[in-house]
Short mmCIF file of C-alpha atoms in Angstrom, two decimals:
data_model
loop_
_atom_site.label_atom_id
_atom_site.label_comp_id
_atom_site.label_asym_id
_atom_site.label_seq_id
_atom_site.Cartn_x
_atom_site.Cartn_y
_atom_site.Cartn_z
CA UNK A 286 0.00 0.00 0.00
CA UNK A 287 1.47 3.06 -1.11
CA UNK A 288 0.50 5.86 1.33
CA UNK A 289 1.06 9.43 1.04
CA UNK A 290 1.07 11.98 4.01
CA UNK A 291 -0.10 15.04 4.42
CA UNK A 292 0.50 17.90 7.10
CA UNK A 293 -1.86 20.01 7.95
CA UNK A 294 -0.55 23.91 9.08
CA UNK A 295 -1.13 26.39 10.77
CA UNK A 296 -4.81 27.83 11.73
CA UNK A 297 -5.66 23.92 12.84
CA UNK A 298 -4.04 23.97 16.14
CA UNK A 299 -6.02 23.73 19.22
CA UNK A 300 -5.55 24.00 22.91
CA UNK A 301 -4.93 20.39 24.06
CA UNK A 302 -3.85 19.19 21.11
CA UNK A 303 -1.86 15.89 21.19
CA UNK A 304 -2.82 15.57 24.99
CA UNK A 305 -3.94 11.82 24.40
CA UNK A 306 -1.49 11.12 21.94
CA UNK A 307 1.11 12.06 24.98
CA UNK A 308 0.22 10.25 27.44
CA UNK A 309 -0.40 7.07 25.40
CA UNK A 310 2.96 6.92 23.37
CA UNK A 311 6.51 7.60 24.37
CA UNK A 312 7.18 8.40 20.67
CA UNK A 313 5.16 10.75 20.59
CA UNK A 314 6.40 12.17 24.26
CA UNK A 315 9.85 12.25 23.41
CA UNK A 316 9.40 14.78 21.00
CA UNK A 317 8.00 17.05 22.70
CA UNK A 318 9.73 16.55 25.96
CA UNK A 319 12.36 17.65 23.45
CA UNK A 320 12.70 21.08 24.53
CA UNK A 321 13.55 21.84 21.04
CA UNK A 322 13.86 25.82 20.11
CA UNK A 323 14.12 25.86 23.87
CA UNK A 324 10.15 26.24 24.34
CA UNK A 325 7.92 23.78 26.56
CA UNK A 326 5.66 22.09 23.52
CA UNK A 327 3.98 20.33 26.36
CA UNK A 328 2.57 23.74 28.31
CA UNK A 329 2.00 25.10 24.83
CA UNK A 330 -0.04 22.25 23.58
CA UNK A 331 -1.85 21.33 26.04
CA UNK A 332 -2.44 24.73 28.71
CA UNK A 333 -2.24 27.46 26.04
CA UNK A 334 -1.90 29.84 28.84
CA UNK A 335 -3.18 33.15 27.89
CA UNK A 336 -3.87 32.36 23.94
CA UNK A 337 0.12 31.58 23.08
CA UNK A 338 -0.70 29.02 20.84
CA UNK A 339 -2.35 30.83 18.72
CA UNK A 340 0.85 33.41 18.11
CA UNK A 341 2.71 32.69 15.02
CA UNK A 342 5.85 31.73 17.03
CA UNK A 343 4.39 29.78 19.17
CA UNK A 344 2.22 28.16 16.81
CA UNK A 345 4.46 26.96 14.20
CA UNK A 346 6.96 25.04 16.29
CA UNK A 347 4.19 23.06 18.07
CA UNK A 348 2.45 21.94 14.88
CA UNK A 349 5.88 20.78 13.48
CA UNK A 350 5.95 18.74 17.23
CA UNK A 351 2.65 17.55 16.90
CA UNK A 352 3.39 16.06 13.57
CA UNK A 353 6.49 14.98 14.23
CA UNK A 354 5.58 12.76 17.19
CA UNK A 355 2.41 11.42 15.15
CA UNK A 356 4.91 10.54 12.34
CA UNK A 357 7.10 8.64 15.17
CA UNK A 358 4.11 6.69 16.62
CA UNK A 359 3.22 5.63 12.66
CA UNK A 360 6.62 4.14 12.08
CA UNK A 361 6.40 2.47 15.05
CA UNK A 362 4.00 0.81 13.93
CA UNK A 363 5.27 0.12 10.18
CA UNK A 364 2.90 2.93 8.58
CA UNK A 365 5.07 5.31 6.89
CA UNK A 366 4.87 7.32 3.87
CA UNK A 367 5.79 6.49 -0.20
CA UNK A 368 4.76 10.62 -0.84
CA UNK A 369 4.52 13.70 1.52
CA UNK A 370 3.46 17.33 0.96
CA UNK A 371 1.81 19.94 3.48
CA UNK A 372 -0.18 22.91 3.53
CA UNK A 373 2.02 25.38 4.25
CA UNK A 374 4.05 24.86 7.43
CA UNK A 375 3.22 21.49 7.16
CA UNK A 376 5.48 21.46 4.23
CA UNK A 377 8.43 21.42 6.98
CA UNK A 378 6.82 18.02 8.78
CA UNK A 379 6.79 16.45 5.07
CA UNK A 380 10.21 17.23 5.15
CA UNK A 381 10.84 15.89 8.02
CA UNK A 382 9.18 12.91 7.05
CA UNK A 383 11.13 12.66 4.10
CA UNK A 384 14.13 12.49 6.44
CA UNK A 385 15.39 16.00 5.56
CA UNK A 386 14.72 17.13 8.69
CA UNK A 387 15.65 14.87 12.37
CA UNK A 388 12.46 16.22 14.46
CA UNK A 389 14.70 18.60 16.43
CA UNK A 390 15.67 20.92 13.52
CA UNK A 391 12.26 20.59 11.90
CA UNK A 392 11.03 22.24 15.21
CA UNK A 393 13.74 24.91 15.81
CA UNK A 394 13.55 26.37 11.85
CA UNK A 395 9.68 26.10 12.23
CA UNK A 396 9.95 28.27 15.70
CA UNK A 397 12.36 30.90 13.48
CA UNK A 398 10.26 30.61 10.53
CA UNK A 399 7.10 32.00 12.74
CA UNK A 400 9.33 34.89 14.19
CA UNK A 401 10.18 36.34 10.54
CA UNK A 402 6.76 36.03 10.08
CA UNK A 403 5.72 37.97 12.50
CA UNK A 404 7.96 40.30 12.27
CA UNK A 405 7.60 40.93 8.47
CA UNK A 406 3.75 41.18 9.33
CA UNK A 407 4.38 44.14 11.83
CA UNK A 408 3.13 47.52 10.88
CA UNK A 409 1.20 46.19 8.01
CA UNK A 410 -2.65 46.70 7.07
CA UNK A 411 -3.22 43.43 5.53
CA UNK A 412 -5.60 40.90 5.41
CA UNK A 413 -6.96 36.93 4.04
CA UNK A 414 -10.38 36.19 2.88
CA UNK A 415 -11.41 32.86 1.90
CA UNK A 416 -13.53 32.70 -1.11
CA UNK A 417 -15.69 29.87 -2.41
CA UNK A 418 -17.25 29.31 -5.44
CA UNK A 419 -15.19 30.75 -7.51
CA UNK A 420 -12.91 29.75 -10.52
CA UNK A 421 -9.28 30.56 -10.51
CA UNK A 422 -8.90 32.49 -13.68
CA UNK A 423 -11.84 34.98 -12.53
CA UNK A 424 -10.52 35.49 -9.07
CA UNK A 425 -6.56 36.45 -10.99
CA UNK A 426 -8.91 38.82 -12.62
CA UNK A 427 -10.47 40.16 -9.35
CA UNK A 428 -7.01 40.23 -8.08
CA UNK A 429 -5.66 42.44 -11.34
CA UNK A 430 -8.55 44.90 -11.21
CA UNK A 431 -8.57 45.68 -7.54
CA UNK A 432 -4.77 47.90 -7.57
CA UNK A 433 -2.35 47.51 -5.24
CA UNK A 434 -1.01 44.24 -3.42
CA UNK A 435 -3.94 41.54 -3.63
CA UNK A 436 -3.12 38.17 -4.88
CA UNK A 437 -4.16 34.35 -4.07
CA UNK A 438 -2.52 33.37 -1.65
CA UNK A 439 -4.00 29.63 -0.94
CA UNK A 440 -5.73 27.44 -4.09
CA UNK A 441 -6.67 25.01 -1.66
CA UNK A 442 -9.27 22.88 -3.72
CA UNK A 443 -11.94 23.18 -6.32
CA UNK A 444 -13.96 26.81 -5.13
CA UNK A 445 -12.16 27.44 -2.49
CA UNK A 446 -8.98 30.10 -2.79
CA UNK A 447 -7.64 32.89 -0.15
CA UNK A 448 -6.81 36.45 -0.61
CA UNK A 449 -4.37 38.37 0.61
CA UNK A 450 -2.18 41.28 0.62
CA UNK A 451 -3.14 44.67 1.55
CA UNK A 452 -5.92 45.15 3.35
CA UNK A 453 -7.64 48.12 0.93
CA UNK A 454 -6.63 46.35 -2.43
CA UNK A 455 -7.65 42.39 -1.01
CA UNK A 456 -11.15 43.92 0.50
CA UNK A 457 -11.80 45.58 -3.07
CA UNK A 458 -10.61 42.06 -4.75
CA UNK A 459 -13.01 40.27 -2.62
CA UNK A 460 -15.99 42.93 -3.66
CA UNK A 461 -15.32 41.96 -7.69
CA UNK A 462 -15.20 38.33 -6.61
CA UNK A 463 -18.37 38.51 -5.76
CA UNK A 464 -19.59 40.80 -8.65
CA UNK A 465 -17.93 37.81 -10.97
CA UNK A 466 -20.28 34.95 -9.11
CA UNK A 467 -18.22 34.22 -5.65
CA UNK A 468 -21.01 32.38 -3.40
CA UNK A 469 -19.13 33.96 0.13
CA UNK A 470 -15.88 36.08 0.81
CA UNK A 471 -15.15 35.51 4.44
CA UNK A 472 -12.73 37.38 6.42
CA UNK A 473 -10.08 35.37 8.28
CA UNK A 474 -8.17 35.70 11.60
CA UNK A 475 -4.80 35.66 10.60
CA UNK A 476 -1.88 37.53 11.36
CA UNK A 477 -0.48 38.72 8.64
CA UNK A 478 -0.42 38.63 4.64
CA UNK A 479 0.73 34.61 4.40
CA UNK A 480 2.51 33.46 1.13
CA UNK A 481 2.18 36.91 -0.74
CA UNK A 482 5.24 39.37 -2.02
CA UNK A 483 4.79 41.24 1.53
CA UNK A 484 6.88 38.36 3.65
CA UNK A 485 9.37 39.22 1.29
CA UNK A 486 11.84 40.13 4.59
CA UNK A 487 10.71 36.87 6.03
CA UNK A 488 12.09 35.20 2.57
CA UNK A 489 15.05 36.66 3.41
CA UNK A 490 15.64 36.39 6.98
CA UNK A 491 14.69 32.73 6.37
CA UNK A 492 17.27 32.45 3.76
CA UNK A 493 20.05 33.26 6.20
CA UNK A 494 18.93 31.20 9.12
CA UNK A 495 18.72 28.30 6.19
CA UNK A 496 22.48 28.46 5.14
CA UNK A 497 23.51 27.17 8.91
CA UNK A 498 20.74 24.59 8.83
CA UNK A 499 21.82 20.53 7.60
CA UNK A 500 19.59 19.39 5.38
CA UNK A 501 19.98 15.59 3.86
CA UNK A 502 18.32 14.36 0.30
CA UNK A 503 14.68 13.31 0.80
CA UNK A 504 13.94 9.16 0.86
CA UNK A 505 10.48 9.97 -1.05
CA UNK A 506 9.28 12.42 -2.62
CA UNK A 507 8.42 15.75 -1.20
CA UNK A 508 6.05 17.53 -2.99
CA UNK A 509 6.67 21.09 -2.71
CA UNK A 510 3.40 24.00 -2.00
CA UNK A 511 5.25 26.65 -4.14
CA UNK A 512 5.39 24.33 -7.15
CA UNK A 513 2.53 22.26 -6.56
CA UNK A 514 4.49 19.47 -7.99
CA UNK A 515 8.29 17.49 -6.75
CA UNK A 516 10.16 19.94 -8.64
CA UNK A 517 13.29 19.01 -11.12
CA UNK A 518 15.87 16.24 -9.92
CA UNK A 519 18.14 18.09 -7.61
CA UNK A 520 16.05 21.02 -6.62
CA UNK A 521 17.58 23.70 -4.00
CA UNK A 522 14.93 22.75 -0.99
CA UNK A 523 16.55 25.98 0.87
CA UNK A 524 15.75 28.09 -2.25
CA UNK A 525 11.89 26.33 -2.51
CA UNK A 526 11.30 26.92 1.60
CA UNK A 527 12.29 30.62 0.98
CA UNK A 528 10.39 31.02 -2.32
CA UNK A 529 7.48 29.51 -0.51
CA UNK A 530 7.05 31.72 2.51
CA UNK A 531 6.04 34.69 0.39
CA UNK A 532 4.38 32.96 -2.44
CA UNK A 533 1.24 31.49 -3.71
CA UNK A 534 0.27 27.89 -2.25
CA UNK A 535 -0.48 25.28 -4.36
CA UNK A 536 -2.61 23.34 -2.67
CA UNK A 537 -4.73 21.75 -5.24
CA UNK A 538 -2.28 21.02 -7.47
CA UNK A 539 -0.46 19.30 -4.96
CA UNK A 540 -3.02 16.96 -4.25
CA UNK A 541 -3.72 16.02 -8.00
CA UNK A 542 0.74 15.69 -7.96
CA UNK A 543 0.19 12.84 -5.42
CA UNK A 544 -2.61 11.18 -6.95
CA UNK A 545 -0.15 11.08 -9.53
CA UNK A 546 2.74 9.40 -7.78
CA UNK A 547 0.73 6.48 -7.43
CA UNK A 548 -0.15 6.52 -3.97
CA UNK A 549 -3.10 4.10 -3.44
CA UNK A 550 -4.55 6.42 -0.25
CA UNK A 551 -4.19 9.73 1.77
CA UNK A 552 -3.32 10.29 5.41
CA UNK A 553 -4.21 13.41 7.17
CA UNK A 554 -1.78 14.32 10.21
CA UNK A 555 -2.60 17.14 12.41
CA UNK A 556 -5.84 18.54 14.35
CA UNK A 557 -8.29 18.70 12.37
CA UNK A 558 -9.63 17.14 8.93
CA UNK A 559 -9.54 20.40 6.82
CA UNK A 560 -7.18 18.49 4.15
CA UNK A 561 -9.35 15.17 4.13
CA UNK A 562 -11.74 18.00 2.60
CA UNK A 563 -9.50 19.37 -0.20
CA UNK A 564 -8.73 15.64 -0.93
CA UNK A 565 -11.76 14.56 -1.22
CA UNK A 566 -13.03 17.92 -3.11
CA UNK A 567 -9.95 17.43 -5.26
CA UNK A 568 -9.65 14.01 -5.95
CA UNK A 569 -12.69 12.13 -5.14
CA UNK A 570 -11.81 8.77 -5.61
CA UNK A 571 -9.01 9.21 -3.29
CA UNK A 572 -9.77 7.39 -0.01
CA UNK A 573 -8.55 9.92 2.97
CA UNK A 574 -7.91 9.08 7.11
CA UNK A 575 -7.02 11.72 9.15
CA UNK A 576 -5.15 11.17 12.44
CA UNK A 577 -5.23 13.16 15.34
CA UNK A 578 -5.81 10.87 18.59
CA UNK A 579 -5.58 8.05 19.73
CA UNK A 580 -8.44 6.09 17.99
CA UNK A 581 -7.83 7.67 15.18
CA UNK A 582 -3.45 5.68 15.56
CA UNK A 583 -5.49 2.76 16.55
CA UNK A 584 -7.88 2.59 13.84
CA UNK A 585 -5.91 3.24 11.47
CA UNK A 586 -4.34 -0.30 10.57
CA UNK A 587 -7.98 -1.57 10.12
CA UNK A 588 -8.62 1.07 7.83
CA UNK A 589 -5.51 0.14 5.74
CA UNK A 590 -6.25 -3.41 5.76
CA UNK A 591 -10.17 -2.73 4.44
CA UNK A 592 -8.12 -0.78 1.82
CA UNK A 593 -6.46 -3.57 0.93
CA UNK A 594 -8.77 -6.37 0.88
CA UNK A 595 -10.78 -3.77 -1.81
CA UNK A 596 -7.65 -3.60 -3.59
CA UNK A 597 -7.37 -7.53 -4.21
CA UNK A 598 -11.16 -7.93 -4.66
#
């Protein structure tokens, strides 16, 4: 069975997160006992005292921990991926997956990745709207005639992309959207201006931190949000994880680029099922598990091996 993983990123995490999953498997305690980036994943996860997990900096390092341990607990059990790829941040636990990354560094780049961004978000008026039912091409449009810095920042699945950019030029984008047939524009809670030109400083701050960072070849293929495919033979990953903080995600396209790896099913690590969606919205045949406690580790086998009793029927 030929599995491919993928990450989910940030805007899933929740207070508690990964309690279960803690207490039931060392795996997934050593990691974040850790003390990786020199933060306490465990308080973070689980108390969230006074909203930090929900802080870019905080935020980004304990998703990478979440998904590392998860990925730990998997292999444990012989479940491990042929294909990864993540939304976003969760591009960095594919990585890590892929054995670019030892769970330590995954964390630690993740925690400075969130720190550019927030700092390259500071004293901007930005903001993200999701829009559904939309095509691509007409929402480009949207984005051309609005002025100023508005461009998709997220094609997630079939009618549903993300604005963002400036806060005047995305708000007048969103308003054509829905001139041009967009069933809802909804505001989101973020930050900053994710994956558009204005975390251009974050590119580059992230570039630096990069040079002194090991990286080893991936086992399996990665696929990559920027490109929303693997990418040539060789590719700089440094170079892609820069280009990608300030640049469109590919979402969609990455989905359909695993489907065609061959990988006979989908599984979904991190809170919430948010991917399982795209997947199924994307590729419908596709059968998708997401895993985020414990029943979900334990049921998981059984799933596989209904999988593939309906592949040799």
């Amino acid at each position: 069975m030929r599995l491919g993983f993928l990450y989910a990123g940030q805007g899933s995490q929740r207070p508690g997160m990964g309690a279960d999953l803690y207490e039931a498997y060392p795996a997934f305690r050593a990691v974040l006992d850790s003390g990786a980036a020199e933060l306490d994943l465990k308080k973070l996860c689980f108390a969230d005292s006074g909203g930090l997990l929900d802080q870019t900096r905080y935020t980004q390092p304990c998703m990478v921990a979440f998904a590392a341990g998860v990925t730990a607990v998997l292999r444990e059990r012989g479940i491990a991926p042929s294909a990864a790829a993540g939304l976003s941040l969760g591009e960095y636990s594919a990585l890590h997956a892929a054995g670019v990354f030892d769970a330590q560094t995954a964390i630690r780049t993740a925690a400075f990745r969130g720190q550019a961004m927030e700092r390259a978000a500071q004293g901007i008026e930005s903001a993200m709207v999701a829009v559904l039912g939309l095509d691509r091409a007409s929402l480009e449009a949207a984005c051309r005639e609005a002025r100023g810095m508005a461009v998709i920042a997220n094609y997630n699945c079939p009618g549903q992309l993300v604005l963002g950019g400036e806060r005047a030029a995305v708000e007048r984008a969103a308003a054509l959207a829905r001139e041009k047939g967009a069933r809802r524009c909804l505001p989101l809670n973020v930050s900053g201006p994710f994956h558009t030109p204005l975390m251009a400083s974050a590119g580059r701050e992230l570039e630096e931190y990069l040079r002194t960072v090991p990286l080893a070849e991936p086992a399996i293929p990665v696929i990559f949000n920027c490109l929303g495919g693997t990418g040539p033979e060789g590719a700089d990953i440094r170079e892609l994880l820069v280009r990608q903080v300030q640049s469109s995600v590919y979402m969609e396209d990455s989905i359909r680029a695993m489907a065609g790896l061959g990988v006979d099913a989908v599984v979904e690590i991190g809170p919430g099922r948010a991917l399982s969606g795209f997947v199924r919205r994307t590729v419908p045949a596709m059968p998708v598990y997401a895993v985020e406690t414990v029943p979900d580790v334990e049921s998981l086998p059984a799933w596989l091996e209904g999988l593939e009793k309906e592949k040799k029927s």
